Each structure stands twice: as C-alpha cells, then as structure tokens.
Tab-separated table of C-alpha atoms and ligand atoms in Angstrom:
chain	number	residue	atom	x	y	z
A	1	UNK	CA	-27.250	54.975	-86.804
A	2	UNK	CA	-23.650	56.062	-87.038
A	3	UNK	CA	-23.371	59.281	-85.043
A	4	UNK	CA	-20.522	61.775	-85.348
A	5	UNK	CA	-19.743	63.809	-82.251
A	6	UNK	CA	-17.533	66.872	-81.963
A	7	UNK	CA	-15.493	67.171	-78.745
A	8	UNK	CA	-14.837	70.799	-77.692
A	9	UNK	CA	-18.054	72.483	-76.615
A	10	UNK	CA	-20.026	69.244	-77.068
A	11	UNK	CA	-18.333	66.637	-74.874
A	12	UNK	CA	-15.607	68.711	-73.206
A	13	UNK	CA	-16.711	71.925	-71.507
A	14	UNK	CA	-13.548	73.541	-72.849
A	15	UNK	CA	-14.553	77.165	-73.259
A	16	UNK	CA	-15.271	78.246	-69.643
A	17	UNK	CA	-11.923	76.751	-68.637
A	18	UNK	CA	-10.093	78.399	-71.545
A	19	UNK	CA	-11.801	81.741	-70.812
A	20	UNK	CA	-10.189	81.838	-67.363
A	21	UNK	CA	-6.788	80.730	-68.657
A	22	UNK	CA	-6.760	83.138	-71.589
A	23	UNK	CA	-7.802	86.128	-69.458
A	24	UNK	CA	-4.859	85.400	-67.162
A	25	UNK	CA	-2.361	84.788	-69.941
A	26	UNK	CA	-3.284	87.751	-72.132
A	27	UNK	CA	-4.213	90.039	-69.220
A	28	UNK	CA	-7.777	90.523	-70.425
A	29	UNK	CA	-11.134	90.666	-68.699
A	30	UNK	CA	-13.375	88.934	-71.226
A	31	UNK	CA	-16.683	87.838	-69.674
A	32	UNK	CA	-18.144	85.786	-72.531
A	33	UNK	CA	-16.659	84.098	-75.598
A	34	UNK	CA	-19.038	85.426	-78.242
A	35	UNK	CA	-17.006	84.428	-81.286
A	36	UNK	CA	-15.623	80.998	-82.150
A	37	UNK	CA	-12.464	82.778	-83.418
A	38	UNK	CA	-10.976	83.284	-79.997
A	39	UNK	CA	-8.046	85.432	-81.109
A	40	UNK	CA	-10.656	88.058	-82.084
A	41	UNK	CA	-12.366	87.824	-78.686
A	42	UNK	CA	-9.066	88.387	-76.858
A	43	UNK	CA	-7.776	90.895	-79.416
A	44	UNK	CA	-4.509	89.069	-80.129
A	45	UNK	CA	-3.036	87.710	-83.345
A	46	UNK	CA	-4.083	84.291	-84.609
A	47	UNK	CA	-0.436	83.185	-84.236
A	48	UNK	CA	-0.275	84.297	-80.606
A	49	UNK	CA	-3.414	82.319	-79.818
A	50	UNK	CA	-2.192	79.235	-81.715
A	51	UNK	CA	1.209	79.384	-80.017
A	52	UNK	CA	-0.407	79.572	-76.605
A	53	UNK	CA	-2.515	76.483	-77.306
A	54	UNK	CA	0.377	74.494	-78.773
A	55	UNK	CA	2.664	75.290	-75.806
A	56	UNK	CA	-0.011	74.531	-73.202
A	57	UNK	CA	-1.940	71.751	-74.919
A	58	UNK	CA	-1.572	69.174	-72.160
A	59	UNK	CA	-2.979	71.467	-69.478
A	60	UNK	CA	-5.657	73.135	-71.626
A	61	UNK	CA	-6.996	69.821	-72.914
A	62	UNK	CA	-6.862	67.899	-69.628
A	63	UNK	CA	-8.323	70.581	-67.346
A	64	UNK	CA	-11.923	70.975	-68.650
A	65	UNK	CA	-14.817	69.070	-67.119
A	66	UNK	CA	-17.218	67.158	-69.371
A	67	UNK	CA	-20.323	68.994	-70.581
A	68	UNK	CA	-23.278	68.219	-68.316
A	69	UNK	CA	-25.132	65.163	-69.592
A	70	UNK	CA	-22.592	64.280	-72.315
A	71	UNK	CA	-21.338	61.058	-70.739
A	72	UNK	CA	-24.861	59.856	-69.942
A	73	UNK	CA	-26.103	60.905	-73.380
A	74	UNK	CA	-23.350	58.987	-75.170
A	75	UNK	CA	-24.006	55.948	-72.971
A	76	UNK	CA	-27.689	56.171	-73.949
A	77	UNK	CA	-26.838	56.317	-77.658
A	78	UNK	CA	-24.616	53.242	-77.367
A	79	UNK	CA	-27.209	51.369	-75.307
A	80	UNK	CA	-29.795	52.100	-77.993
A	81	UNK	CA	-27.554	50.471	-80.580
A	82	UNK	CA	-25.973	53.504	-82.232
A	83	UNK	CA	-22.324	53.771	-83.203
A	84	UNK	CA	-20.342	56.747	-81.910
A	85	UNK	CA	-17.419	58.320	-83.754
A	86	UNK	CA	-15.721	61.426	-82.417
A	87	UNK	CA	-14.614	63.952	-85.026
A	88	UNK	CA	-12.697	66.942	-83.691
A	89	UNK	CA	-10.837	69.847	-85.260
A	90	UNK	CA	-8.006	69.174	-82.819
A	91	UNK	CA	-4.758	68.111	-84.497
A	92	UNK	CA	-3.524	64.483	-84.753
A	93	UNK	CA	-0.688	65.436	-82.351
A	94	UNK	CA	-3.372	65.950	-79.693
A	95	UNK	CA	-4.772	62.434	-79.985
A	96	UNK	CA	-2.895	61.029	-76.987
A	97	UNK	CA	-4.046	63.734	-74.559
A	98	UNK	CA	-7.587	63.677	-75.983
A	99	UNK	CA	-7.974	59.926	-75.529
A	100	UNK	CA	-6.501	60.153	-72.013
A	101	UNK	CA	-9.066	62.848	-71.150
A	102	UNK	CA	-11.949	60.708	-72.462
A	103	UNK	CA	-10.684	57.764	-70.394
A	104	UNK	CA	-10.183	59.917	-67.292
A	105	UNK	CA	-13.775	61.142	-67.546
A	106	UNK	CA	-15.166	57.652	-68.176
A	107	UNK	CA	-16.597	58.685	-71.529
A	108	UNK	CA	-17.029	55.629	-73.766
A	109	UNK	CA	-14.816	55.651	-76.849
A	110	UNK	CA	-12.842	53.351	-79.101
A	111	UNK	CA	-9.302	54.564	-79.781
A	112	UNK	CA	-9.595	54.119	-83.555
A	113	UNK	CA	-12.912	55.991	-83.597
A	114	UNK	CA	-11.525	59.257	-82.280
A	115	UNK	CA	-10.708	61.196	-85.467
A	116	UNK	CA	-8.725	64.402	-85.889
A	117	UNK	CA	-9.524	66.751	-88.744
A	118	UNK	CA	-6.946	69.386	-87.768
A	119	UNK	CA	-6.865	72.039	-90.458
A	120	UNK	CA	-8.600	69.832	-93.017
A	121	UNK	CA	-12.361	69.531	-93.327
A	122	UNK	CA	-14.542	67.646	-90.876
A	123	UNK	CA	-16.930	67.050	-93.743
A	124	UNK	CA	-14.401	64.794	-95.499
A	125	UNK	CA	-14.200	62.564	-92.433
A	126	UNK	CA	-17.983	62.658	-92.056
A	127	UNK	CA	-18.345	61.327	-95.624
A	128	UNK	CA	-15.440	58.879	-95.393
A	129	UNK	CA	-16.877	57.265	-92.261
A	130	UNK	CA	-20.494	57.233	-93.431
A	131	UNK	CA	-21.722	59.373	-90.552
A	132	UNK	CA	-25.537	59.724	-90.530
A	133	UNK	CA	-26.126	62.321	-87.795
A	134	UNK	CA	-23.733	64.922	-86.382
A	135	UNK	CA	-23.545	66.750	-83.045
A	136	UNK	CA	-21.606	70.039	-83.209
A	137	UNK	CA	-21.288	73.450	-81.537
A	138	UNK	CA	-19.577	75.467	-84.301
A	139	UNK	CA	-22.203	76.798	-86.675
A	140	UNK	CA	-19.828	76.917	-89.680
A	141	UNK	CA	-19.151	73.182	-89.430
A	142	UNK	CA	-22.808	72.538	-88.627
A	143	UNK	CA	-23.862	74.327	-91.822
A	144	UNK	CA	-21.325	72.500	-94.022
A	145	UNK	CA	-22.392	69.120	-92.673
A	146	UNK	CA	-26.121	69.942	-92.850
A	147	UNK	CA	-25.705	71.085	-96.470
A	148	UNK	CA	-24.389	67.614	-97.284
A	149	UNK	CA	-27.785	66.262	-96.208
A	150	UNK	CA	-27.161	65.089	-92.648
A	151	UNK	CA	-29.303	66.135	-89.686
A	152	UNK	CA	-27.138	68.196	-87.336
A	153	UNK	CA	-27.806	68.942	-83.670
A	154	UNK	CA	-26.117	72.154	-82.524
A	155	UNK	CA	-25.467	72.460	-78.809
A	156	UNK	CA	-26.329	76.043	-77.877
A	157	UNK	CA	-23.397	78.278	-76.858
A	158	UNK	CA	-22.584	81.980	-76.477
A	159	UNK	CA	-20.591	81.886	-79.747
A	160	UNK	CA	-23.232	80.219	-81.959
A	161	UNK	CA	-26.221	82.539	-81.650
A	162	UNK	CA	-26.572	83.183	-85.411
A	163	UNK	CA	-29.745	82.116	-87.150
A	164	UNK	CA	-29.478	78.521	-88.302
A	165	UNK	CA	-29.929	77.173	-91.797
A	166	UNK	CA	-32.202	74.219	-92.498
A	167	UNK	CA	-31.195	70.792	-91.306
A	168	UNK	CA	-29.745	72.134	-88.047
A	169	UNK	CA	-31.590	71.784	-84.748
A	170	UNK	CA	-30.490	73.971	-81.846
A	171	UNK	CA	-30.451	72.053	-78.560
A	172	UNK	CA	-29.924	73.475	-75.080
A	173	UNK	CA	-28.887	70.223	-73.423
A	174	UNK	CA	-27.768	66.679	-74.135
A	175	UNK	CA	-31.258	65.546	-73.131
A	176	UNK	CA	-32.679	67.548	-76.037
A	177	UNK	CA	-30.067	66.061	-78.390
A	178	UNK	CA	-30.991	62.527	-77.344
A	179	UNK	CA	-34.710	63.231	-77.811
A	180	UNK	CA	-33.986	64.667	-81.262
A	181	UNK	CA	-32.036	61.577	-82.295
A	182	UNK	CA	-34.723	59.261	-80.888
A	183	UNK	CA	-37.308	61.163	-82.957
A	184	UNK	CA	-35.322	60.436	-86.146
A	185	UNK	CA	-35.131	56.762	-85.288
A	186	UNK	CA	-38.810	56.559	-84.423
B	201	MG	MG1	-16.603	72.174	-81.005
C-alpha cells in the first residue's frame, strides 16, 4: 500500500523539545501542550508564535529526537513492500532542514517523496499522490482524511484527546500502528 506519514508528532518528537524552548522564550511554565494551536497554550498571538518558529526554524527542526519506534516502524513498512510518502504541514522553505533531519536520524526517505502542504490542505496531497493509509497526530487532519475514505492511524498525544470519528484508530505506539496496518493487509 501507499502510506502517507505526517512528521511532527509522528516521526519527529517535536513537541517535548518545543515545550522547553517555548517556555524559555515566552517566559511561561506550561507543563503539557494540550492544544495543537500552540499560541493558545502559551497565551501569545498567532503572529508571535509564527515569528518565533520562522526565526528559529533550523534549531527547532533539527533538535528533536525521533519518536520511539518510528524509524523501526518505517523500516518494517518498507520491508513489507509498502511505499512511504511523508506529508507535513511544514512549509516548502523547510524542506532542506527537514530532509537533513531525516538523514541525520537514519530515517528512510526519498527526497521527492517528502511533501510540504504548508498552509494548503494535506488532503489535496493525499488525493494527488493516491495515498491509501495515513498516519497522523492532529485530529483535525485525521478527520478530514478519514472522511475521504482512508483508514487513519492517530498517534496518541496530549493535544489529541478528543473523541474520534469513524475511520480513525488511536494508537499508543508505532508497534500498534504497524499491527493495525498489517491487519488491513491481511
Ligand atoms: Mg503532526
């Protein structure tokens, strides 16, 4: 199958790293990111949050560790004959640093199969590339993609605790994601 994989919160363990950095920068003491809209969590304007990320992109995107089990899970998918396409809401300007991070972490990827939705819709890329299964952590994207008829695996996180609509399976680890995908195949 052709599998679409989000990056932040699915492959890159971005949020714990960003939590520390944002607390320092904005002089906050946030313990948990409980909303995907991080400017709300840190009580700053959307512009202030965007500016901070744009000005510090290199550091904020290179610093995170991979999510536990992501590398091994992706290797398993490839070994079992699946195709992997990364689809992130990062901007096209962040492609260079994103691909460098994937290489640094030894996470298998093909340069032309790392796609950047930016402010446009991930769903358009999902359709354009004929994705058959998607792995995501943001429940809004998960719902949009599931509504288009694709099975979606949502990696559990502090900011996605809402009840899930049909077609979305909550997983607590990459092992669970892999088992879910193997169950579709079988
Ligand atoms: Mg994400």
